[in-house]
Amino acid sequence: MRWLRALALVATGLIGATDACGQVRSVEFRTPRPFGYFLGDTLRHDIEAVVEKPYTLGTASLPRAGALTYWLDLRDITIDVADEGDATRYRIGLDYQTFYAPLATRTLEVPSIRLIFADGDRATERTVPVWPFVVSPLRELEARVERPEDYLRADMQPRLRPAGNEAWAAAGLAAVAAAALAGLLHHAAAWPFHQRPARPFTRTARLLARDGLTYRERLLALHAAFDRTDGGAVLADDVPAFVGRHPSFVPYTAEIAGFFDASRQAFYGDQIEQASDRLNDAALRALAAKLGRAERGEA
């Protein structure tokens, strides 16, 4: 009875193997010419397999891109899957590159590939055979004595080209680069533009444009701009002398005097509301902007 049971198990295994093998309908292996390759040449292999569902290709059975041997690299591998009703068609592309430098004509082999198709615990495989190809040396091992000039030829004389257009183009690019560098140095106030004239009102106008300052802080900021411009403290009674020393501010004499009157009322008369009504935040910003344009010569 034991041998009958063993025979039944063997028969079951053979039937299962036969059924599994029948799941792979076809495997085609297409290769290029097997000869005429040199150092650095590429080889393209295409494998096309048709497998009945639900069997699928186990991608782990495929080689990974990279060095396969010291002379052969797999540069790229692509897999295209197409559904064909009750079957699946796999198109596998492999791009090899050889780095073998033979001293004489020699036959090499691309390794074989085991393709595994599985459906759960059931699996079958097909083997793509090794592919031999012939590589040739880039030159003969020994030079032919009858024509040594074929192996060591004289250097080719360089061909002279007129450089007129290139010279003008280089000069134009150099001028553009110099202008860009000058603009960058001026923007950064670096040498030779490090001694630029002070512009207190311009900086104060930018400061007053921000939010978060109280009315008194805005007044103090504009007072500081007057002091830095004149090199000393400027009071309300000094306005005529101030505009006399700085003629660019003459058109704004009345507005400057109005600023000092509002400032005196805010600080010494303790009447901030009346002062802000007389010269509000918008008027302060406008006055600072006007004086900034005047000190830059834009008024």
mmCIF file of C-alpha atoms in Angstrom:
data_model
loop_
_atom_site.group_PDB
_atom_site.id
_atom_site.type_symbol
_atom_site.label_atom_id
_atom_site.label_comp_id
_atom_site.label_asym_id
_atom_site.label_seq_id
_atom_site.Cartn_x
_atom_site.Cartn_y
_atom_site.Cartn_z
ATOM 1 C CA MET A 1 0.000 0.000 0.000
ATOM 2 C CA ARG A 2 2.847 2.368 0.741
ATOM 3 C CA TRP A 3 4.266 2.029 -2.767
ATOM 4 C CA LEU A 4 0.806 2.730 -4.237
ATOM 5 C CA ARG A 5 0.528 5.873 -2.136
ATOM 6 C CA ALA A 6 4.021 6.955 -3.215
ATOM 7 C CA LEU A 7 3.161 6.275 -6.857
ATOM 8 C CA ALA A 8 0.012 8.376 -6.507
ATOM 9 C CA LEU A 9 1.989 11.267 -5.047
ATOM 10 C CA VAL A 10 4.554 11.091 -7.857
ATOM 11 C CA ALA A 11 1.784 11.009 -10.455
ATOM 12 C CA THR A 12 0.106 14.010 -8.840
ATOM 13 C CA GLY A 13 3.402 15.932 -8.889
ATOM 14 C CA LEU A 14 3.996 15.125 -12.540
ATOM 15 C CA ILE A 15 0.493 16.245 -13.485
ATOM 16 C CA GLY A 16 0.917 19.464 -11.516
ATOM 17 C CA ALA A 17 4.257 20.099 -13.213
ATOM 18 C CA THR A 18 2.759 19.402 -16.615
ATOM 19 C CA ASP A 19 -0.157 21.749 -15.952
ATOM 20 C CA ALA A 20 2.192 24.466 -14.696
ATOM 21 C CA CYS A 21 4.451 24.132 -17.702
ATOM 22 C CA GLY A 22 1.462 24.443 -19.959
ATOM 23 C CA GLN A 23 0.709 27.909 -18.580
ATOM 24 C CA VAL A 24 3.571 29.470 -20.592
ATOM 25 C CA ARG A 25 2.380 29.641 -24.174
ATOM 26 C CA SER A 26 5.535 31.011 -25.780
ATOM 27 C CA VAL A 27 8.876 32.634 -25.060
ATOM 28 C CA GLU A 28 10.717 34.423 -27.873
ATOM 29 C CA PHE A 29 14.307 35.621 -27.595
ATOM 30 C CA ARG A 30 15.484 38.187 -30.145
ATOM 31 C CA THR A 31 19.131 39.271 -30.320
ATOM 32 C CA PRO A 32 21.317 41.358 -32.665
ATOM 33 C CA ARG A 33 24.166 40.022 -34.825
ATOM 34 C CA PRO A 34 26.574 37.797 -32.882
ATOM 35 C CA PHE A 35 29.807 39.321 -34.225
ATOM 36 C CA GLY A 36 31.582 42.594 -34.944
ATOM 37 C CA TYR A 37 31.629 44.128 -31.460
ATOM 38 C CA PHE A 38 34.329 46.307 -29.920
ATOM 39 C CA LEU A 39 35.135 47.859 -26.566
ATOM 40 C CA GLY A 40 32.181 49.964 -25.349
ATOM 41 C CA ASP A 41 29.565 48.636 -27.801
ATOM 42 C CA THR A 42 25.986 48.066 -26.617
ATOM 43 C CA LEU A 43 23.854 44.958 -27.106
ATOM 44 C CA ARG A 44 20.057 44.941 -27.175
ATOM 45 C CA HIS A 45 18.141 41.811 -26.188
ATOM 46 C CA ASP A 46 14.357 41.505 -26.403
ATOM 47 C CA ILE A 47 12.356 38.781 -24.669
ATOM 48 C CA GLU A 48 8.644 38.298 -25.305
ATOM 49 C CA ALA A 49 6.634 35.835 -23.231
ATOM 50 C CA VAL A 50 2.932 34.992 -23.337
ATOM 51 C CA VAL A 51 1.570 33.474 -20.119
ATOM 52 C CA GLU A 52 -1.945 32.292 -19.313
ATOM 53 C CA LYS A 53 -3.678 33.962 -16.404
ATOM 54 C CA PRO A 54 -3.483 33.986 -13.413
ATOM 55 C CA TYR A 55 0.249 33.270 -13.794
ATOM 56 C CA THR A 56 2.426 36.390 -13.568
ATOM 57 C CA LEU A 57 6.088 37.111 -14.100
ATOM 58 C CA GLY A 58 8.212 37.245 -10.964
ATOM 59 C CA THR A 59 10.277 40.378 -11.488
ATOM 60 C CA ALA A 60 12.728 39.199 -8.820
ATOM 61 C CA SER A 61 13.948 36.591 -11.298
ATOM 62 C CA LEU A 62 15.147 39.308 -13.687
ATOM 63 C CA PRO A 63 18.686 40.685 -13.424
ATOM 64 C CA ARG A 64 19.164 44.139 -11.943
ATOM 65 C CA ALA A 65 20.775 46.997 -13.796
ATOM 66 C CA GLY A 66 24.446 47.321 -12.981
ATOM 67 C CA ALA A 67 27.660 45.380 -13.373
ATOM 68 C CA LEU A 68 27.052 41.698 -14.160
ATOM 69 C CA THR A 69 30.730 40.845 -14.640
ATOM 70 C CA TYR A 70 33.924 42.859 -14.755
ATOM 71 C CA TRP A 71 33.461 43.322 -18.508
ATOM 72 C CA LEU A 72 29.646 43.368 -18.918
ATOM 73 C CA ASP A 73 27.115 45.899 -17.580
ATOM 74 C CA LEU A 74 23.335 45.821 -17.773
ATOM 75 C CA ARG A 75 22.636 49.481 -18.442
ATOM 76 C CA ASP A 76 18.849 49.370 -18.505
ATOM 77 C CA ILE A 77 15.936 46.943 -18.286
ATOM 78 C CA THR A 78 12.364 47.710 -19.326
ATOM 79 C CA ILE A 79 9.185 45.664 -18.879
ATOM 80 C CA ASP A 80 5.968 46.263 -20.820
ATOM 81 C CA VAL A 81 2.831 44.336 -19.849
ATOM 82 C CA ALA A 82 -0.125 43.887 -22.207
ATOM 83 C CA ASP A 83 -3.449 42.212 -21.414
ATOM 84 C CA GLU A 84 -4.614 39.765 -24.092
ATOM 85 C CA GLY A 85 -7.833 38.272 -22.769
ATOM 86 C CA ASP A 86 -7.025 35.097 -20.874
ATOM 87 C CA ALA A 87 -3.265 35.673 -21.216
ATOM 88 C CA THR A 88 -0.657 38.297 -20.433
ATOM 89 C CA ARG A 89 2.128 39.347 -22.816
ATOM 90 C CA TYR A 90 5.417 40.491 -21.304
ATOM 91 C CA ARG A 91 7.961 42.410 -23.370
ATOM 92 C CA ILE A 92 11.342 42.642 -21.651
ATOM 93 C CA GLY A 93 14.120 44.812 -23.065
ATOM 94 C CA LEU A 94 17.700 44.492 -21.838
ATOM 95 C CA ASP A 95 20.485 46.881 -22.842
ATOM 96 C CA TYR A 96 23.982 45.501 -22.232
ATOM 97 C CA GLN A 97 27.355 47.178 -22.715
ATOM 98 C CA THR A 98 30.655 45.355 -23.065
ATOM 99 C CA PHE A 99 33.928 46.728 -21.690
ATOM 100 C CA TYR A 100 36.130 43.838 -22.723
ATOM 101 C CA ALA A 101 39.314 44.870 -24.564
ATOM 102 C CA PRO A 102 40.584 41.735 -26.298
ATOM 103 C CA LEU A 103 44.049 41.395 -27.768
ATOM 104 C CA ALA A 104 42.612 39.075 -30.390
ATOM 105 C CA THR A 105 39.188 38.043 -31.654
ATOM 106 C CA ARG A 106 37.333 36.246 -28.881
ATOM 107 C CA THR A 107 33.932 34.760 -28.111
ATOM 108 C CA LEU A 108 32.145 35.940 -24.959
ATOM 109 C CA GLU A 109 28.791 34.973 -23.493
ATOM 110 C CA VAL A 110 25.931 36.976 -22.032
ATOM 111 C CA PRO A 111 24.647 35.019 -18.998
ATOM 112 C CA SER A 112 21.383 33.096 -19.174
ATOM 113 C CA ILE A 113 18.203 34.288 -17.438
ATOM 114 C CA ARG A 114 15.667 32.206 -15.527
ATOM 115 C CA LEU A 115 12.154 33.575 -15.976
ATOM 116 C CA ILE A 116 9.827 32.453 -13.166
ATOM 117 C CA PHE A 117 6.059 32.605 -13.607
ATOM 118 C CA ALA A 118 3.971 31.984 -10.496
ATOM 119 C CA ASP A 119 0.380 31.633 -9.361
ATOM 120 C CA GLY A 120 0.428 31.520 -5.588
ATOM 121 C CA ASP A 121 2.327 28.387 -4.559
ATOM 122 C CA ARG A 122 2.499 27.066 -8.118
ATOM 123 C CA ALA A 123 5.377 28.197 -10.296
ATOM 124 C CA THR A 124 7.080 27.357 -13.536
ATOM 125 C CA GLU A 125 10.181 28.723 -15.178
ATOM 126 C CA ARG A 126 11.716 29.199 -18.585
ATOM 127 C CA THR A 127 15.424 29.658 -19.194
ATOM 128 C CA VAL A 128 16.703 32.176 -21.706
ATOM 129 C CA PRO A 129 19.944 30.584 -22.918
ATOM 130 C CA VAL A 130 23.375 32.131 -22.834
ATOM 131 C CA TRP A 131 24.126 34.255 -25.880
ATOM 132 C CA PRO A 132 27.614 34.010 -27.407
ATOM 133 C CA PHE A 133 29.019 36.897 -29.405
ATOM 134 C CA VAL A 134 32.375 37.748 -30.912
ATOM 135 C CA VAL A 135 34.430 40.776 -29.859
ATOM 136 C CA SER A 136 37.374 42.122 -31.818
ATOM 137 C CA PRO A 137 40.388 44.219 -30.808
ATOM 138 C CA LEU A 138 40.551 47.860 -31.725
ATOM 139 C CA ARG A 139 43.970 47.330 -33.316
ATOM 140 C CA GLU A 140 46.290 44.509 -34.120
ATOM 141 C CA LEU A 141 48.612 43.232 -31.443
ATOM 142 C CA GLU A 142 51.671 43.858 -33.633
ATOM 143 C CA ALA A 143 52.102 46.583 -36.212
ATOM 144 C CA ARG A 144 52.693 45.618 -39.811
ATOM 145 C CA VAL A 145 56.235 46.528 -40.710
ATOM 146 C CA GLU A 146 55.400 47.231 -44.361
ATOM 147 C CA ARG A 147 53.107 50.205 -43.440
ATOM 148 C CA PRO A 148 54.062 51.581 -40.017
ATOM 149 C CA GLU A 149 52.513 54.962 -40.922
ATOM 150 C CA ASP A 150 49.042 53.414 -40.575
ATOM 151 C CA TYR A 151 49.642 53.107 -36.826
ATOM 152 C CA LEU A 152 51.402 56.353 -35.999
ATOM 153 C CA ARG A 153 50.415 59.239 -38.203
ATOM 154 C CA ALA A 154 51.477 62.848 -38.099
ATOM 155 C CA ASP A 155 49.373 65.252 -36.075
ATOM 156 C CA MET A 156 46.719 67.061 -38.051
ATOM 157 C CA GLN A 157 47.377 70.771 -38.344
ATOM 158 C CA PRO A 158 44.629 72.845 -36.752
ATOM 159 C CA ARG A 159 42.454 74.824 -39.108
ATOM 160 C CA LEU A 160 42.594 78.546 -38.419
ATOM 161 C CA ARG A 161 39.326 80.412 -38.193
ATOM 162 C CA PRO A 162 38.779 84.166 -38.249
ATOM 163 C CA ALA A 163 38.100 85.362 -34.722
ATOM 164 C CA GLY A 164 36.658 88.766 -35.568
ATOM 165 C CA ASN A 165 33.046 87.985 -34.651
ATOM 166 C CA GLU A 166 34.092 86.078 -31.533
ATOM 167 C CA ALA A 167 36.267 89.017 -30.430
ATOM 168 C CA TRP A 168 33.376 91.475 -30.761
ATOM 169 C CA ALA A 169 31.055 89.091 -28.956
ATOM 170 C CA ALA A 170 33.592 88.659 -26.146
ATOM 171 C CA ALA A 171 34.024 92.429 -25.867
ATOM 172 C CA GLY A 172 30.245 92.925 -25.700
ATOM 173 C CA LEU A 173 29.839 90.272 -23.022
ATOM 174 C CA ALA A 174 32.714 91.795 -21.051
ATOM 175 C CA ALA A 175 31.020 95.221 -21.201
ATOM 176 C CA VAL A 176 27.709 93.752 -20.015
ATOM 177 C CA ALA A 177 29.493 91.936 -17.183
ATOM 178 C CA ALA A 178 31.299 95.122 -16.147
ATOM 179 C CA ALA A 179 28.036 97.085 -16.107
ATOM 180 C CA ALA A 180 26.335 94.388 -14.055
ATOM 181 C CA LEU A 181 29.233 94.343 -11.598
ATOM 182 C CA ALA A 182 29.141 98.122 -11.273
ATOM 183 C CA GLY A 183 25.411 98.023 -10.586
ATOM 184 C CA LEU A 184 25.913 95.341 -7.932
ATOM 185 C CA LEU A 185 28.683 97.312 -6.229
ATOM 186 C CA HIS A 186 26.553 100.474 -6.290
ATOM 187 C CA HIS A 187 23.574 98.615 -4.824
ATOM 188 C CA ALA A 188 25.741 97.155 -2.043
ATOM 189 C CA ALA A 189 27.510 100.499 -1.445
ATOM 190 C CA ALA A 190 30.853 98.741 -1.888
ATOM 191 C CA TRP A 191 34.051 100.229 -3.290
ATOM 192 C CA PRO A 192 34.183 102.569 -5.190
ATOM 193 C CA PHE A 193 30.628 103.537 -4.220
ATOM 194 C CA HIS A 194 31.138 103.161 -0.475
ATOM 195 C CA GLN A 195 31.188 106.949 0.120
ATOM 196 C CA ARG A 196 27.677 107.709 -1.082
ATOM 197 C CA PRO A 197 25.888 110.841 0.172
ATOM 198 C CA ALA A 198 23.717 110.346 3.229
ATOM 199 C CA ARG A 199 19.982 110.324 2.570
ATOM 200 C CA PRO A 200 18.299 110.704 5.957
ATOM 201 C CA PHE A 201 14.891 111.707 4.580
ATOM 202 C CA THR A 202 14.830 108.768 2.154
ATOM 203 C CA ARG A 203 15.509 106.306 4.963
ATOM 204 C CA THR A 204 12.959 108.043 7.203
ATOM 205 C CA ALA A 205 10.313 107.874 4.452
ATOM 206 C CA ARG A 206 10.830 104.103 4.289
ATOM 207 C CA LEU A 207 10.604 103.912 8.089
ATOM 208 C CA LEU A 208 7.361 105.902 8.230
ATOM 209 C CA ALA A 209 5.823 103.640 5.590
ATOM 210 C CA ARG A 210 5.857 100.779 8.116
ATOM 211 C CA ASP A 211 3.136 100.093 10.612
ATOM 212 C CA GLY A 212 3.566 99.849 14.366
ATOM 213 C CA LEU A 213 4.967 103.345 15.101
ATOM 214 C CA THR A 214 3.149 105.796 17.329
ATOM 215 C CA TYR A 215 2.542 109.369 16.263
ATOM 216 C CA ARG A 216 5.300 110.701 18.530
ATOM 217 C CA GLU A 217 7.760 108.094 17.214
ATOM 218 C CA ARG A 218 7.034 109.252 13.684
ATOM 219 C CA LEU A 219 7.647 112.858 14.678
ATOM 220 C CA LEU A 220 10.932 111.947 16.378
ATOM 221 C CA ALA A 221 12.080 109.986 13.308
ATOM 222 C CA LEU A 222 11.485 112.999 11.059
ATOM 223 C CA HIS A 223 13.234 115.301 13.578
ATOM 224 C CA ALA A 224 16.254 112.983 13.483
ATOM 225 C CA ALA A 225 16.328 113.259 9.669
ATOM 226 C CA PHE A 226 16.458 117.055 9.899
ATOM 227 C CA ASP A 227 19.265 116.857 12.486
ATOM 228 C CA ARG A 228 21.362 114.411 10.404
ATOM 229 C CA THR A 229 20.880 116.479 7.284
ATOM 230 C CA ASP A 230 22.012 119.721 8.955
ATOM 231 C CA GLY A 231 24.646 118.161 11.184
ATOM 232 C CA GLY A 232 23.046 119.446 14.368
ATOM 233 C CA ALA A 233 19.776 120.053 16.167
ATOM 234 C CA VAL A 234 17.181 121.889 14.057
ATOM 235 C CA LEU A 235 14.387 123.704 15.922
ATOM 236 C CA ALA A 236 11.327 125.557 14.684
ATOM 237 C CA ASP A 237 13.131 128.906 14.701
ATOM 238 C CA ASP A 238 15.940 127.396 12.592
ATOM 239 C CA VAL A 239 13.739 126.575 9.593
ATOM 240 C CA PRO A 240 14.660 129.712 7.531
ATOM 241 C CA ALA A 241 18.374 129.093 8.106
ATOM 242 C CA PHE A 242 17.973 125.364 7.369
ATOM 243 C CA VAL A 243 16.358 125.883 3.956
ATOM 244 C CA GLY A 244 18.957 128.563 3.245
ATOM 245 C CA ARG A 245 21.740 126.035 3.779
ATOM 246 C CA HIS A 246 19.854 123.384 1.789
ATOM 247 C CA PRO A 247 18.242 125.113 -1.206
ATOM 248 C CA SER A 248 16.699 121.892 -2.509
ATOM 249 C CA PHE A 249 14.150 122.100 0.339
ATOM 250 C CA VAL A 250 13.068 125.694 -0.361
ATOM 251 C CA PRO A 251 9.824 124.664 -2.176
ATOM 252 C CA TYR A 252 8.722 122.875 0.993
ATOM 253 C CA THR A 253 9.449 125.676 3.487
ATOM 254 C CA ALA A 254 5.811 126.115 4.480
ATOM 255 C CA GLU A 255 5.287 122.380 4.986
ATOM 256 C CA ILE A 256 8.483 122.096 7.039
ATOM 257 C CA ALA A 257 7.352 124.997 9.250
ATOM 258 C CA GLY A 258 3.958 123.314 9.647
ATOM 259 C CA PHE A 259 5.705 120.122 10.757
ATOM 260 C CA PHE A 260 7.667 121.919 13.452
ATOM 261 C CA ASP A 261 4.528 123.718 14.672
ATOM 262 C CA ALA A 262 2.664 120.403 14.949
ATOM 263 C CA SER A 263 5.633 118.822 16.707
ATOM 264 C CA ARG A 264 5.826 121.702 19.230
ATOM 265 C CA GLN A 265 2.121 121.352 19.903
ATOM 266 C CA ALA A 266 2.416 117.567 20.384
ATOM 267 C CA PHE A 267 5.467 117.567 22.652
ATOM 268 C CA TYR A 268 5.279 120.850 24.551
ATOM 269 C CA GLY A 269 1.587 121.677 24.437
ATOM 270 C CA ASP A 270 0.529 118.107 25.201
ATOM 271 C CA GLN A 271 -2.076 118.345 22.462
ATOM 272 C CA ILE A 272 -1.374 115.235 20.396
ATOM 273 C CA GLU A 273 -4.898 114.982 19.029
ATOM 274 C CA GLN A 274 -4.861 118.560 17.762
ATOM 275 C CA ALA A 275 -1.389 118.048 16.295
ATOM 276 C CA SER A 276 -2.385 114.836 14.532
ATOM 277 C CA ASP A 277 -5.439 116.576 13.119
ATOM 278 C CA ARG A 278 -3.208 119.324 11.795
ATOM 279 C CA LEU A 279 -0.521 116.940 10.445
ATOM 280 C CA ASN A 280 -1.757 113.344 10.389
ATOM 281 C CA ASP A 281 0.209 110.176 9.598
ATOM 282 C CA ALA A 282 -0.503 110.402 5.877
ATOM 283 C CA ALA A 283 0.771 113.984 5.773
ATOM 284 C CA LEU A 284 3.936 112.957 7.662
ATOM 285 C CA ARG A 285 4.615 110.187 5.158
ATOM 286 C CA ALA A 286 3.994 112.540 2.247
ATOM 287 C CA LEU A 287 6.336 115.208 3.682
ATOM 288 C CA ALA A 288 9.100 112.643 4.273
ATOM 289 C CA ALA A 289 8.682 111.327 0.703
ATOM 290 C CA LYS A 290 8.872 114.848 -0.747
ATOM 291 C CA LEU A 291 11.997 115.719 1.242
ATOM 292 C CA GLY A 292 13.549 112.366 0.232
ATOM 293 C CA ARG A 293 13.020 113.125 -3.461
ATOM 294 C CA ALA A 294 14.446 116.612 -2.928
ATOM 295 C CA GLU A 295 17.642 115.355 -1.292
ATOM 296 C CA ARG A 296 18.075 112.886 -4.188
ATOM 297 C CA GLY A 297 17.639 115.687 -6.696
ATOM 298 C CA GLU A 298 14.400 114.233 -8.092
ATOM 299 C CA ALA A 299 12.024 117.025 -7.043
#
